[in-house]
């Protein structure tokens, strides 16, 4: 399960498909050094992204493995 407290780089290491979801939200975290120091919630706020919607989508995809 993906949580708000996970660092972005941890999420990207779980499944490569998460990169596309983040990019679709305008979060090009795989290109950013902040991926190692920002949680998913912090990154979403920094990009003005609906965090709950993003979290739901990431966890939905994780369940499709």
Tab-separated table of N, CA and C in Angstrom:
chain	number	residue	atom	x	y	z
A	1	UNK	N	0.838	-1.185	0.000
A	1	UNK	CA	0.000	0.000	0.000
A	1	UNK	C	0.884	1.250	0.000
A	2	UNK	N	0.544	2.167	-0.870
A	2	UNK	CA	1.236	3.446	-0.946
A	2	UNK	C	0.615	4.359	0.114
A	3	UNK	N	1.458	5.067	0.871
A	3	UNK	CA	0.962	5.966	1.910
A	3	UNK	C	1.514	7.372	1.710
A	4	UNK	N	0.905	8.330	2.395
A	4	UNK	CA	1.306	9.732	2.264
A	4	UNK	C	2.708	9.989	2.777
A	5	UNK	N	3.195	9.143	3.667
A	5	UNK	CA	4.499	9.358	4.280
A	5	UNK	C	5.658	8.716	3.523
A	6	UNK	N	5.362	8.021	2.449
A	6	UNK	CA	6.433	7.388	1.666
A	6	UNK	C	7.153	8.443	0.835
A	7	UNK	N	8.468	8.291	0.743
A	7	UNK	CA	9.236	9.187	-0.115
A	7	UNK	C	8.971	8.822	-1.572
A	8	UNK	N	8.986	9.828	-2.417
A	8	UNK	CA	8.674	9.632	-3.830
A	8	UNK	C	9.597	8.586	-4.447
A	9	UNK	N	10.881	8.633	-4.127
A	9	UNK	CA	11.813	7.671	-4.731
A	9	UNK	C	11.464	6.244	-4.335
A	10	UNK	N	10.924	6.038	-3.134
A	10	UNK	CA	10.509	4.697	-2.707
A	10	UNK	C	9.356	4.191	-3.572
A	11	UNK	N	8.443	5.070	-3.869
A	11	UNK	CA	7.279	4.707	-4.685
A	11	UNK	C	7.714	4.352	-6.098
A	12	UNK	N	8.627	5.139	-6.642
A	12	UNK	CA	9.111	4.880	-8.002
A	12	UNK	C	9.856	3.552	-8.096
A	13	UNK	N	10.466	3.112	-7.003
A	13	UNK	CA	11.191	1.838	-7.000
A	13	UNK	C	10.249	0.638	-6.949
A	14	UNK	N	9.031	0.834	-6.494
A	14	UNK	CA	8.080	-0.275	-6.364
A	14	UNK	C	7.599	-0.760	-7.725
A	15	UNK	N	7.264	0.185	-8.588
A	15	UNK	CA	6.675	-0.178	-9.879
A	15	UNK	C	6.922	0.956	-10.871
A	16	UNK	N	7.497	0.639	-12.013
A	16	UNK	CA	7.790	1.656	-13.035
A	16	UNK	C	6.531	2.347	-13.553
A	17	UNK	N	5.388	1.682	-13.447
A	17	UNK	CA	4.143	2.278	-13.946
A	17	UNK	C	3.744	3.519	-13.147
A	18	UNK	N	4.238	3.642	-11.921
A	18	UNK	CA	3.921	4.817	-11.103
A	18	UNK	C	4.500	6.091	-11.714
A	19	UNK	N	5.588	5.966	-12.427
A	19	UNK	CA	6.222	7.127	-13.066
A	19	UNK	C	5.238	7.821	-14.013
A	20	UNK	N	4.505	7.031	-14.798
A	20	UNK	CA	3.550	7.607	-15.749
A	20	UNK	C	2.407	8.311	-15.024
A	21	UNK	N	1.915	7.702	-13.962
A	21	UNK	CA	0.827	8.336	-13.214
A	21	UNK	C	1.284	9.683	-12.669
A	22	UNK	N	2.451	9.715	-12.054
A	22	UNK	CA	2.962	10.978	-11.517
A	22	UNK	C	3.139	11.997	-12.634
A	23	UNK	N	3.673	11.561	-13.764
A	23	UNK	CA	3.863	12.469	-14.903
A	23	UNK	C	2.532	12.996	-15.422
A	24	UNK	N	1.512	12.136	-15.438
A	24	UNK	CA	0.183	12.568	-15.884
A	24	UNK	C	-0.369	13.690	-15.006
A	25	UNK	N	0.071	13.737	-13.760
A	25	UNK	CA	-0.341	14.787	-12.826
A	25	UNK	C	0.612	15.988	-12.872
A	26	UNK	N	1.568	15.963	-13.791
A	26	UNK	CA	2.526	17.061	-13.895
A	26	UNK	C	3.669	16.952	-12.906
A	27	UNK	N	3.788	15.792	-12.293
A	27	UNK	CA	4.837	15.556	-11.301
A	27	UNK	C	5.928	14.707	-11.955
A	28	UNK	N	6.943	15.354	-12.434
A	28	UNK	CA	8.039	14.652	-13.105
A	28	UNK	C	9.127	14.328	-12.087
A	29	UNK	N	8.707	13.620	-11.055
A	29	UNK	CA	9.550	13.363	-9.888
A	29	UNK	C	10.782	12.524	-10.197
A	30	UNK	N	10.702	11.694	-11.216
A	30	UNK	CA	11.852	10.867	-11.557
A	30	UNK	C	13.014	11.718	-12.053
A	31	UNK	N	12.740	12.963	-12.429
A	31	UNK	CA	13.775	13.871	-12.912
A	31	UNK	C	14.244	14.837	-11.827
A	32	UNK	N	13.655	14.766	-10.644
A	32	UNK	CA	13.879	15.773	-9.606
A	32	UNK	C	14.664	15.199	-8.426
A	33	UNK	N	15.613	15.973	-7.938
A	33	UNK	CA	16.389	15.535	-6.772
A	33	UNK	C	15.527	15.515	-5.509
A	34	UNK	N	14.396	16.213	-5.527
A	34	UNK	CA	13.495	16.223	-4.379
A	34	UNK	C	12.836	14.882	-4.122
A	35	UNK	N	12.903	13.974	-5.080
A	35	UNK	CA	12.273	12.660	-4.932
A	35	UNK	C	12.833	11.895	-3.737
A	36	UNK	N	14.060	12.194	-3.362
A	36	UNK	CA	14.679	11.499	-2.229
A	36	UNK	C	14.374	12.167	-0.897
A	37	UNK	N	13.891	13.394	-0.927
A	37	UNK	CA	13.668	14.110	0.334
A	37	UNK	C	12.214	14.509	0.571
A	38	UNK	N	11.360	14.344	-0.426
A	38	UNK	CA	9.950	14.715	-0.282
A	38	UNK	C	9.063	13.486	-0.188
A	39	UNK	N	8.080	13.574	0.690
A	39	UNK	CA	7.075	12.520	0.740
A	39	UNK	C	6.104	12.735	-0.415
A	40	UNK	N	5.308	11.732	-0.674
A	40	UNK	CA	4.311	11.852	-1.734
A	40	UNK	C	3.363	13.013	-1.444
A	41	UNK	N	2.949	13.143	-0.206
A	41	UNK	CA	2.029	14.222	0.155
A	41	UNK	C	2.674	15.593	-0.068
A	42	UNK	N	3.925	15.759	0.323
A	42	UNK	CA	4.625	17.033	0.125
A	42	UNK	C	4.757	17.359	-1.356
A	43	UNK	N	5.120	16.355	-2.145
A	43	UNK	CA	5.286	16.567	-3.586
A	43	UNK	C	3.954	16.950	-4.230
A	44	UNK	N	2.883	16.283	-3.827
A	44	UNK	CA	1.564	16.597	-4.383
A	44	UNK	C	1.166	18.033	-4.046
A	45	UNK	N	1.384	18.437	-2.810
A	45	UNK	CA	1.061	19.811	-2.414
A	45	UNK	C	1.902	20.807	-3.201
A	46	UNK	N	3.173	20.492	-3.402
A	46	UNK	CA	4.067	21.378	-4.138
A	46	UNK	C	3.681	21.548	-5.594
A	47	UNK	N	2.969	20.558	-6.131
A	47	UNK	CA	2.534	20.607	-7.530
A	47	UNK	C	1.042	20.921	-7.648
A	48	UNK	N	0.420	21.276	-6.521
A	48	UNK	CA	-1.005	21.615	-6.485
A	48	UNK	C	-1.869	20.494	-7.068
A	49	UNK	N	-1.575	19.271	-6.620
A	49	UNK	CA	-2.262	18.069	-7.095
A	49	UNK	C	-3.240	17.598	-6.015
A	50	UNK	N	-4.386	17.097	-6.432
A	50	UNK	CA	-5.364	16.505	-5.511
A	50	UNK	C	-4.746	15.227	-4.944
A	51	UNK	N	-4.239	15.325	-3.725
A	51	UNK	CA	-3.487	14.225	-3.135
A	51	UNK	C	-4.319	12.957	-2.984
A	52	UNK	N	-5.532	13.081	-2.492
A	52	UNK	CA	-6.372	11.895	-2.268
A	52	UNK	C	-6.655	11.159	-3.576
A	53	UNK	N	-6.898	11.895	-4.628
A	53	UNK	CA	-7.145	11.288	-5.944
A	53	UNK	C	-5.889	10.566	-6.439
A	54	UNK	N	-4.740	11.216	-6.297
A	54	UNK	CA	-3.473	10.607	-6.706
A	54	UNK	C	-3.201	9.335	-5.916
A	55	UNK	N	-3.363	9.400	-4.612
A	55	UNK	CA	-3.103	8.249	-3.755
A	55	UNK	C	-4.008	7.077	-4.130
A	56	UNK	N	-5.266	7.366	-4.378
A	56	UNK	CA	-6.219	6.319	-4.770
A	56	UNK	C	-5.794	5.671	-6.091
A	57	UNK	N	-5.368	6.488	-7.041
A	57	UNK	CA	-4.950	5.954	-8.341
A	57	UNK	C	-3.691	5.096	-8.221
A	58	UNK	N	-2.730	5.544	-7.430
A	58	UNK	CA	-1.505	4.760	-7.237
A	58	UNK	C	-1.824	3.424	-6.581
A	59	UNK	N	-2.645	3.435	-5.558
A	59	UNK	CA	-2.983	2.190	-4.869
A	59	UNK	C	-3.840	1.279	-5.729
A	60	UNK	N	-4.657	1.844	-6.581
A	60	UNK	CA	-5.454	1.043	-7.509
A	60	UNK	C	-4.541	0.299	-8.485
A	61	UNK	N	-3.553	1.000	-8.998
A	61	UNK	CA	-2.607	0.379	-9.925
A	61	UNK	C	-1.779	-0.687	-9.219
A	62	UNK	N	-1.379	-0.423	-7.988
A	62	UNK	CA	-0.588	-1.395	-7.235
A	62	UNK	C	-1.360	-2.697	-7.061
A	63	UNK	N	-2.672	-2.595	-6.898
A	63	UNK	CA	-3.509	-3.778	-6.741
A	63	UNK	C	-3.667	-4.592	-8.013
A	64	UNK	N	-3.271	-4.034	-9.158
A	64	UNK	CA	-3.401	-4.715	-10.450
A	64	UNK	C	-2.178	-5.539	-10.812
A	65	UNK	N	-1.191	-5.580	-9.954
A	65	UNK	CA	0.050	-6.289	-10.270
A	65	UNK	C	-0.164	-7.726	-10.604
